[in-house]
Amino acid sequence: MRFEDITIVVQGPVQNYAARAMDEGITQRCLQSIRTYLPGAKIILSTWHDQDLDNLDFDQLLLNKDPGTNIRYFTAPDKPKLFNNNRQIVSTLNGLAAVTTKYALKLRTDNYLISNEFIALFEQAFIRQAEQSVFQQRIVISNTFSRKYAKGKPVAYHLSDFFYFGLTQDLLKLWDIPLQDNYDLSQQQQVSTSYPYFPIDCTQMFWQEGLKQFNQQIELLHLHDLAGDKLKASEAFIANNLIIAEPEKIGLALCQKFLGKSRANRTRGKCSFYQLSDWYVLYKKYCDPTHPLPYLALFKLFLQRLIYVFPSRFETKMKIISRTKKMYRYSQILAKDSK
């Protein structure tokens, strides 16, 4: 693969603002790392108006109209939960739409590269099952927040939105999704459609919306919704359409927000994510029964999950019971407010 055949869409804000702190100079470091590890590749910076672009090295600039935050649900009748989902959709989709090369890499403005190992992983001759393949080729993604378990329990389609590498046409299909409407509390008459269960994660929402063009049946009602064969369908999709690996195995470095003592960097958090060894298990199960497995790494991972992940299931069960009790109180408040 020639680096000239790759365009990197660097999306997001390039400086601190009230709702989002960033490492000083992180976007400059991001762009410099691309020049170092992908010399000759094109860089599209997809950001917002009124950003400080001094000392930023890019080939094409997209200044998007900021759609603002969106409300996905409420934590209480007077507490809307705000997200930057629409901002990510706009900056990513507009950036990918401007790509003219065969391959594209979607990268956040607050992460950077430490190698180009993702290319070698992408080019490995892994077998695919045609009936399970929705993309022309697999997409390489980071395991950070690609959860196999959330709150101690298995989850479906909980896949990272940090890093994507693959065919441009495949990434465009995945991100060609509508902007999210604000959750209408007065119409729904409950703080969340999933309550008392936990709402689906933002990453689940992105993938669910992106995959609806291939399968209209994909719909998660809550974070842990595995009704029917949803978990099996999720696993088969991952095995045939993605490659999930740790940041250091694809050449990705994260900003300080996800390092140090952050939940994403603790053993408890990291072992709940899919590891490359987990992906090999799914690949063997759904694609190539002859593929060897890293049993030592898998055994170590199982022990970590036995200590840090599985015990959380009881805690999650108790929280759902508590939320069930709160649901009645919330319904009473909403009913009173609607009169």
CSV table of C-alpha atoms in Angstrom, one decimal:
chain,number,residue,atom,x,y,z
A,1,MET,CA,0.0,0.0,0.0
A,2,ARG,CA,1.3,3.4,-0.9
A,3,PHE,CA,0.9,6.2,1.6
A,4,GLU,CA,-0.2,8.4,-1.2
A,5,ASP,CA,-3.4,6.3,-1.5
A,6,ILE,CA,-4.4,7.2,2.1
A,7,THR,CA,-6.2,10.3,3.3
A,8,ILE,CA,-6.4,11.0,7.0
A,9,VAL,CA,-9.6,12.8,8.2
A,10,VAL,CA,-8.6,14.5,11.5
A,11,GLN,CA,-11.9,15.5,13.0
A,12,GLY,CA,-13.0,17.5,16.0
A,13,PRO,CA,-12.0,20.8,17.8
A,14,VAL,CA,-8.4,21.9,17.8
A,15,GLN,CA,-8.4,23.8,21.0
A,16,ASN,CA,-9.9,23.9,24.5
A,17,TYR,CA,-13.4,25.1,25.0
A,18,ALA,CA,-15.7,25.2,28.0
A,19,ALA,CA,-17.2,21.7,27.5
A,20,ARG,CA,-14.0,19.9,26.4
A,21,ALA,CA,-10.5,20.2,27.7
A,22,MET,CA,-7.7,19.1,25.5
A,23,ASP,CA,-3.9,18.5,26.0
A,24,GLU,CA,-2.0,21.6,25.0
A,25,GLY,CA,-0.7,21.3,21.4
A,26,ILE,CA,-2.3,17.9,20.9
A,27,THR,CA,-3.7,18.6,17.5
A,28,GLN,CA,-0.3,19.9,16.3
A,29,ARG,CA,1.2,16.7,17.6
A,30,CYS,CA,-1.4,14.6,15.9
A,31,LEU,CA,-0.8,16.2,12.5
A,32,GLN,CA,3.0,16.0,12.9
A,33,SER,CA,2.7,12.3,13.7
A,34,ILE,CA,0.8,11.7,10.5
A,35,ARG,CA,3.6,13.4,8.5
A,36,THR,CA,6.1,11.1,10.3
A,37,TYR,CA,4.4,7.7,10.0
A,38,LEU,CA,2.4,8.3,6.8
A,39,PRO,CA,4.7,10.5,4.6
A,40,GLY,CA,2.9,11.4,1.4
A,41,ALA,CA,-0.6,10.8,2.8
A,42,LYS,CA,-3.1,13.6,2.5
A,43,ILE,CA,-4.5,15.3,5.7
A,44,ILE,CA,-8.0,16.7,5.8
A,45,LEU,CA,-8.7,18.7,9.0
A,46,SER,CA,-12.4,18.8,9.6
A,47,THR,CA,-13.2,21.2,12.4
A,48,TRP,CA,-15.3,24.2,13.3
A,49,HIS,CA,-15.4,27.9,12.6
A,50,ASP,CA,-13.5,30.3,15.0
A,51,GLN,CA,-10.8,27.7,15.8
A,52,ASP,CA,-7.1,28.7,16.2
A,53,LEU,CA,-5.4,27.1,13.2
A,54,ASP,CA,-1.9,28.6,13.8
A,55,ASN,CA,1.0,26.1,13.3
A,56,LEU,CA,-1.3,23.3,12.1
A,57,ASP,CA,0.0,21.4,9.1
A,58,PHE,CA,-2.8,20.0,6.9
A,59,ASP,CA,-3.5,19.8,3.2
A,60,GLN,CA,-7.2,20.6,3.2
A,61,LEU,CA,-9.4,22.4,5.7
A,62,LEU,CA,-13.1,22.0,6.3
A,63,LEU,CA,-14.8,24.5,8.6
A,64,ASN,CA,-18.1,23.0,9.5
A,65,LYS,CA,-21.2,24.6,10.9
A,66,ASP,CA,-21.5,23.5,14.5
A,67,PRO,CA,-24.7,21.6,15.1
A,68,GLY,CA,-24.2,21.9,18.9
A,69,THR,CA,-24.9,19.3,21.5
A,70,ASN,CA,-27.7,16.8,21.5
A,71,ILE,CA,-29.8,15.3,24.3
A,72,ARG,CA,-30.0,11.5,24.3
A,73,TYR,CA,-31.9,11.0,27.5
A,74,PHE,CA,-32.4,12.5,31.0
A,75,THR,CA,-30.9,11.3,34.2
A,76,ALA,CA,-33.8,12.9,36.1
A,77,PRO,CA,-36.8,15.0,34.9
A,78,ASP,CA,-34.8,18.2,35.2
A,79,LYS,CA,-31.4,16.8,34.1
A,80,PRO,CA,-30.8,16.4,30.4
A,81,LYS,CA,-27.7,14.4,29.4
A,82,LEU,CA,-25.8,16.3,26.7
A,83,PHE,CA,-23.6,14.7,24.1
A,84,ASN,CA,-21.4,15.7,21.1
A,85,ASN,CA,-22.8,13.0,18.8
A,86,ASN,CA,-24.0,15.4,16.1
A,87,ARG,CA,-20.7,17.2,16.1
A,88,GLN,CA,-18.9,14.0,15.5
A,89,ILE,CA,-21.2,12.9,12.8
A,90,VAL,CA,-20.9,16.3,10.9
A,91,SER,CA,-17.1,16.6,11.2
A,92,THR,CA,-16.5,12.9,10.3
A,93,LEU,CA,-19.0,12.6,7.5
A,94,ASN,CA,-18.0,15.9,5.8
A,95,GLY,CA,-14.4,14.9,6.1
A,96,LEU,CA,-14.9,11.5,4.6
A,97,ALA,CA,-17.0,12.9,1.8
A,98,ALA,CA,-14.0,15.1,0.7
A,99,VAL,CA,-11.7,12.1,0.5
A,100,THR,CA,-10.6,11.1,-3.1
A,101,THR,CA,-8.1,8.4,-2.3
A,102,LYS,CA,-8.8,4.7,-2.1
A,103,TYR,CA,-8.1,4.4,1.7
A,104,ALA,CA,-9.1,6.6,4.6
A,105,LEU,CA,-8.2,6.9,8.2
A,106,LYS,CA,-10.5,8.6,10.7
A,107,LEU,CA,-8.6,10.1,13.6
A,108,ARG,CA,-9.6,12.4,16.5
A,109,THR,CA,-7.9,15.7,16.9
A,110,ASP,CA,-6.7,14.7,20.4
A,111,ASN,CA,-5.1,11.4,19.5
A,112,TYR,CA,-1.9,10.8,17.4
A,113,LEU,CA,0.1,8.1,15.7
A,114,ILE,CA,3.1,6.3,17.1
A,115,SER,CA,3.5,3.8,14.1
A,116,ASN,CA,1.7,2.6,11.0
A,117,GLU,CA,1.2,-0.9,12.2
A,118,PHE,CA,-2.5,-0.8,11.4
A,119,ILE,CA,-1.6,-1.1,7.7
A,120,ALA,CA,0.1,-4.5,8.3
A,121,LEU,CA,-2.9,-5.7,10.3
A,122,PHE,CA,-5.3,-4.5,7.6
A,123,GLU,CA,-3.3,-6.3,4.8
A,124,GLN,CA,-3.3,-9.7,6.5
A,125,ALA,CA,-5.1,-12.3,4.4
A,126,PHE,CA,-7.9,-13.1,6.8
A,127,ILE,CA,-10.7,-15.3,5.5
A,128,ARG,CA,-14.3,-13.8,5.3
A,129,GLN,CA,-17.7,-15.4,5.1
A,130,ALA,CA,-19.5,-13.6,2.2
A,131,GLU,CA,-23.0,-13.8,3.7
A,132,GLN,CA,-21.7,-12.0,6.8
A,133,SER,CA,-19.6,-9.3,5.1
A,134,VAL,CA,-21.3,-5.9,4.8
A,135,PHE,CA,-18.1,-4.0,3.8
A,136,GLN,CA,-15.8,-4.5,0.9
A,137,GLN,CA,-12.9,-5.1,3.3
A,138,ARG,CA,-12.5,-5.2,7.0
A,139,ILE,CA,-12.1,-2.0,9.0
A,140,VAL,CA,-9.4,-1.7,11.6
A,141,ILE,CA,-10.5,-0.1,14.8
A,142,SER,CA,-9.1,0.6,18.3
A,143,ASN,CA,-10.2,-1.5,21.2
A,144,THR,CA,-10.5,1.5,23.5
A,145,PHE,CA,-14.2,1.5,24.4
A,146,SER,CA,-14.8,-1.5,22.1
A,147,ARG,CA,-16.5,-3.2,25.0
A,148,LYS,CA,-17.0,-7.0,25.3
A,149,TYR,CA,-18.5,-6.3,28.7
A,150,ALA,CA,-20.1,-3.2,30.2
A,151,LYS,CA,-21.0,-3.0,33.9
A,152,GLY,CA,-19.9,-6.6,34.1
A,153,LYS,CA,-22.3,-8.0,31.5
A,154,PRO,CA,-21.9,-8.9,27.7
A,155,VAL,CA,-22.9,-6.2,25.2
A,156,ALA,CA,-23.5,-6.1,21.5
A,157,TYR,CA,-22.2,-3.6,18.9
A,158,HIS,CA,-20.4,-1.6,21.6
A,159,LEU,CA,-17.5,-0.6,19.3
A,160,SER,CA,-15.0,2.3,19.5
A,161,ASP,CA,-15.4,5.5,17.6
A,162,PHE,CA,-11.8,6.6,18.0
A,163,PHE,CA,-9.9,5.2,15.1
A,164,TYR,CA,-11.1,3.7,11.7
A,165,PHE,CA,-8.9,2.6,8.9
A,166,GLY,CA,-10.2,0.9,5.7
A,167,LEU,CA,-11.6,1.6,2.2
A,168,THR,CA,-13.0,5.1,1.9
A,169,GLN,CA,-16.2,3.7,0.5
A,170,ASP,CA,-16.7,1.5,3.6
A,171,LEU,CA,-16.1,4.3,6.1
A,172,LEU,CA,-18.5,6.5,4.2
A,173,LYS,CA,-21.2,3.9,4.4
A,174,LEU,CA,-20.6,3.5,8.1
A,175,TRP,CA,-20.8,7.3,8.8
A,176,ASP,CA,-23.7,8.2,6.4
A,177,ILE,CA,-26.1,8.5,9.3
A,178,PRO,CA,-28.7,11.2,10.2
A,179,LEU,CA,-28.2,13.7,13.0
A,180,GLN,CA,-29.8,12.7,16.3
A,181,ASP,CA,-32.9,14.6,17.5
A,182,ASN,CA,-33.1,15.8,21.0
A,183,TYR,CA,-34.9,13.4,23.3
A,184,ASP,CA,-38.4,14.7,23.9
A,185,LEU,CA,-39.2,14.2,27.6
A,186,SER,CA,-42.7,15.6,27.4
A,187,GLN,CA,-43.6,13.2,24.6
A,188,GLN,CA,-42.0,10.1,26.0
A,189,GLN,CA,-43.1,10.6,29.5
A,190,GLN,CA,-40.1,8.9,30.9
A,191,VAL,CA,-36.5,10.0,31.4
A,192,SER,CA,-35.2,7.3,28.9
A,193,THR,CA,-36.9,4.9,26.6
A,194,SER,CA,-34.7,2.2,28.1
A,195,TYR,CA,-35.4,3.0,31.8
A,196,PRO,CA,-35.0,1.2,34.2
A,197,TYR,CA,-32.3,-0.4,32.1
A,198,PHE,CA,-29.3,1.6,31.1
A,199,PRO,CA,-29.5,3.5,27.7
A,200,ILE,CA,-27.4,2.3,24.8
A,201,ASP,CA,-23.9,3.8,24.7
A,202,CYS,CA,-23.0,6.4,22.1
A,203,THR,CA,-20.8,4.0,20.3
A,204,GLN,CA,-23.6,1.4,20.1
A,205,MET,CA,-25.8,4.2,18.7
A,206,PHE,CA,-23.3,5.1,16.0
A,207,TRP,CA,-22.8,1.5,14.8
A,208,GLN,CA,-26.5,0.7,15.0
A,209,GLU,CA,-27.4,3.7,12.8
A,210,GLY,CA,-24.6,3.0,10.4
A,211,LEU,CA,-25.5,-0.6,10.0
A,212,LYS,CA,-29.2,0.0,9.5
A,213,GLN,CA,-28.6,0.4,5.8
A,214,PHE,CA,-27.4,-3.2,5.7
A,215,ASN,CA,-29.8,-4.7,8.3
A,216,GLN,CA,-32.9,-2.8,9.4
A,217,GLN,CA,-33.4,-5.4,12.2
A,218,ILE,CA,-30.5,-4.1,14.2
A,219,GLU,CA,-32.0,-2.3,17.2
A,220,LEU,CA,-30.8,-2.3,20.7
A,221,LEU,CA,-33.4,-1.3,23.3
A,222,HIS,CA,-30.9,-0.8,26.1
A,223,LEU,CA,-27.2,-1.2,26.9
A,224,HIS,CA,-27.4,-5.0,27.7
A,225,ASP,CA,-30.1,-5.9,25.1
A,226,LEU,CA,-29.2,-9.4,23.8
A,227,ALA,CA,-32.7,-10.6,23.0
A,228,GLY,CA,-32.8,-13.3,20.3
A,229,ASP,CA,-29.5,-13.7,18.6
A,230,LYS,CA,-28.2,-10.1,18.9
A,231,LEU,CA,-25.0,-11.2,20.6
A,232,LYS,CA,-24.3,-13.8,18.0
A,233,ALA,CA,-25.1,-11.4,15.2
A,234,SER,CA,-22.7,-8.8,16.8
A,235,GLU,CA,-19.9,-11.3,17.1
A,236,ALA,CA,-20.3,-12.6,13.5
A,237,PHE,CA,-20.3,-9.0,12.3
A,238,ILE,CA,-17.1,-8.2,14.2
A,239,ALA,CA,-15.4,-11.3,13.0
A,240,ASN,CA,-16.2,-10.7,9.3
A,241,ASN,CA,-16.0,-6.9,9.0
A,242,LEU,CA,-13.6,-5.6,11.6
A,243,ILE,CA,-10.2,-6.1,13.2
A,244,ILE,CA,-10.1,-4.9,16.8
A,245,ALA,CA,-6.7,-4.3,18.4
A,246,GLU,CA,-5.1,-2.4,21.3
A,247,PRO,CA,-3.8,1.1,20.5
A,248,GLU,CA,-0.2,0.1,20.7
A,249,LYS,CA,-0.8,-2.7,18.2
A,250,ILE,CA,-2.3,-0.4,15.6
A,251,GLY,CA,0.1,2.6,16.3
A,252,LEU,CA,-2.4,4.8,18.1
A,253,ALA,CA,-1.6,7.0,21.1
A,254,LEU,CA,-4.3,8.5,23.3
A,255,CYS,CA,-4.6,11.9,24.9
A,256,GLN,CA,-4.0,12.3,28.7
A,257,LYS,CA,-7.8,12.1,29.3
A,258,PHE,CA,-7.6,8.3,28.7
A,259,LEU,CA,-4.3,7.7,30.4
A,260,GLY,CA,-3.0,7.7,34.0
A,261,LYS,CA,-5.7,6.9,36.5
A,262,SER,CA,-8.6,7.2,34.1
A,263,ARG,CA,-11.2,4.4,34.0
A,264,ALA,CA,-10.1,3.6,30.4
A,265,ASN,CA,-6.6,3.0,31.5
A,266,ARG,CA,-7.2,0.9,34.7
A,267,THR,CA,-7.0,-2.9,34.5
A,268,ARG,CA,-10.7,-3.1,35.3
A,269,GLY,CA,-11.5,-0.9,32.4
A,270,LYS,CA,-9.0,-2.3,29.9
A,271,CYS,CA,-9.9,-5.9,30.4
A,272,SER,CA,-13.6,-5.2,29.7
A,273,PHE,CA,-12.6,-4.1,26.2
A,274,TYR,CA,-12.1,-6.5,23.3
A,275,GLN,CA,-8.5,-7.5,22.9
A,276,LEU,CA,-6.9,-8.7,19.7
A,277,SER,CA,-6.8,-12.1,21.3
A,278,ASP,CA,-10.6,-11.9,21.7
A,279,TRP,CA,-11.0,-11.0,18.0
A,280,TYR,CA,-9.0,-14.1,17.1
A,281,VAL,CA,-11.5,-16.2,19.1
A,282,LEU,CA,-14.3,-14.7,17.1
A,283,TYR,CA,-12.4,-15.1,13.8
A,284,LYS,CA,-11.8,-18.8,14.5
A,285,LYS,CA,-15.4,-19.3,15.5
A,286,TYR,CA,-17.1,-17.5,12.6
A,287,CYS,CA,-14.5,-17.5,9.8
A,288,ASP,CA,-11.5,-19.9,10.0
A,289,PRO,CA,-11.7,-22.9,12.3
A,290,THR,CA,-8.0,-23.7,11.7
A,291,HIS,CA,-6.7,-20.4,13.0
A,292,PRO,CA,-4.4,-20.8,16.1
A,293,LEU,CA,-5.3,-19.0,19.3
A,294,PRO,CA,-3.0,-17.3,21.8
A,295,TYR,CA,-4.2,-19.4,24.8
A,296,LEU,CA,-1.8,-17.9,27.3
A,297,ALA,CA,-3.0,-14.4,26.6
A,298,LEU,CA,-6.6,-15.6,26.7
A,299,PHE,CA,-6.1,-17.3,30.1
A,300,LYS,CA,-4.5,-14.2,31.6
A,301,LEU,CA,-7.4,-12.1,30.3
A,302,PHE,CA,-9.9,-14.6,31.8
A,303,LEU,CA,-8.3,-14.3,35.2
A,304,GLN,CA,-8.4,-10.5,35.0
A,305,ARG,CA,-12.1,-10.5,34.1
A,306,LEU,CA,-12.8,-13.0,36.9
A,307,ILE,CA,-11.4,-10.4,39.3
A,308,TYR,CA,-12.4,-7.1,37.8
A,309,VAL,CA,-15.3,-7.6,35.5
A,310,PHE,CA,-17.7,-10.5,36.4
A,311,PRO,CA,-18.3,-9.4,40.0
A,312,SER,CA,-19.8,-6.2,38.7
A,313,ARG,CA,-22.8,-8.1,37.4
A,314,PHE,CA,-24.4,-8.2,40.9
A,315,GLU,CA,-23.9,-4.5,41.3
A,316,THR,CA,-25.5,-3.8,38.0
A,317,LYS,CA,-28.5,-6.0,38.9
A,318,MET,CA,-29.0,-4.1,42.2
A,319,LYS,CA,-28.8,-0.8,40.3
A,320,ILE,CA,-31.5,-1.9,37.9
A,321,ILE,CA,-33.7,-2.8,40.9
A,322,SER,CA,-33.1,0.6,42.4
A,323,ARG,CA,-33.8,2.4,39.1
A,324,THR,CA,-37.1,0.4,38.9
A,325,LYS,CA,-38.2,2.0,42.2
A,326,LYS,CA,-37.2,5.5,40.9
A,327,MET,CA,-39.1,5.0,37.7
A,328,TYR,CA,-42.4,5.2,39.6
A,329,ARG,CA,-41.4,8.5,41.2
A,330,TYR,CA,-40.2,9.9,37.9
A,331,SER,CA,-43.5,9.0,36.2
A,332,GLN,CA,-45.4,10.8,39.0
A,333,ILE,CA,-43.4,14.0,38.5
A,334,LEU,CA,-43.7,13.9,34.7
A,335,ALA,CA,-47.5,13.3,35.0
A,336,LYS,CA,-47.8,16.3,37.3
A,337,ASP,CA,-45.7,18.6,35.1
A,338,SER,CA,-47.8,17.7,32.0
A,339,LYS,CA,-51.1,18.8,33.6
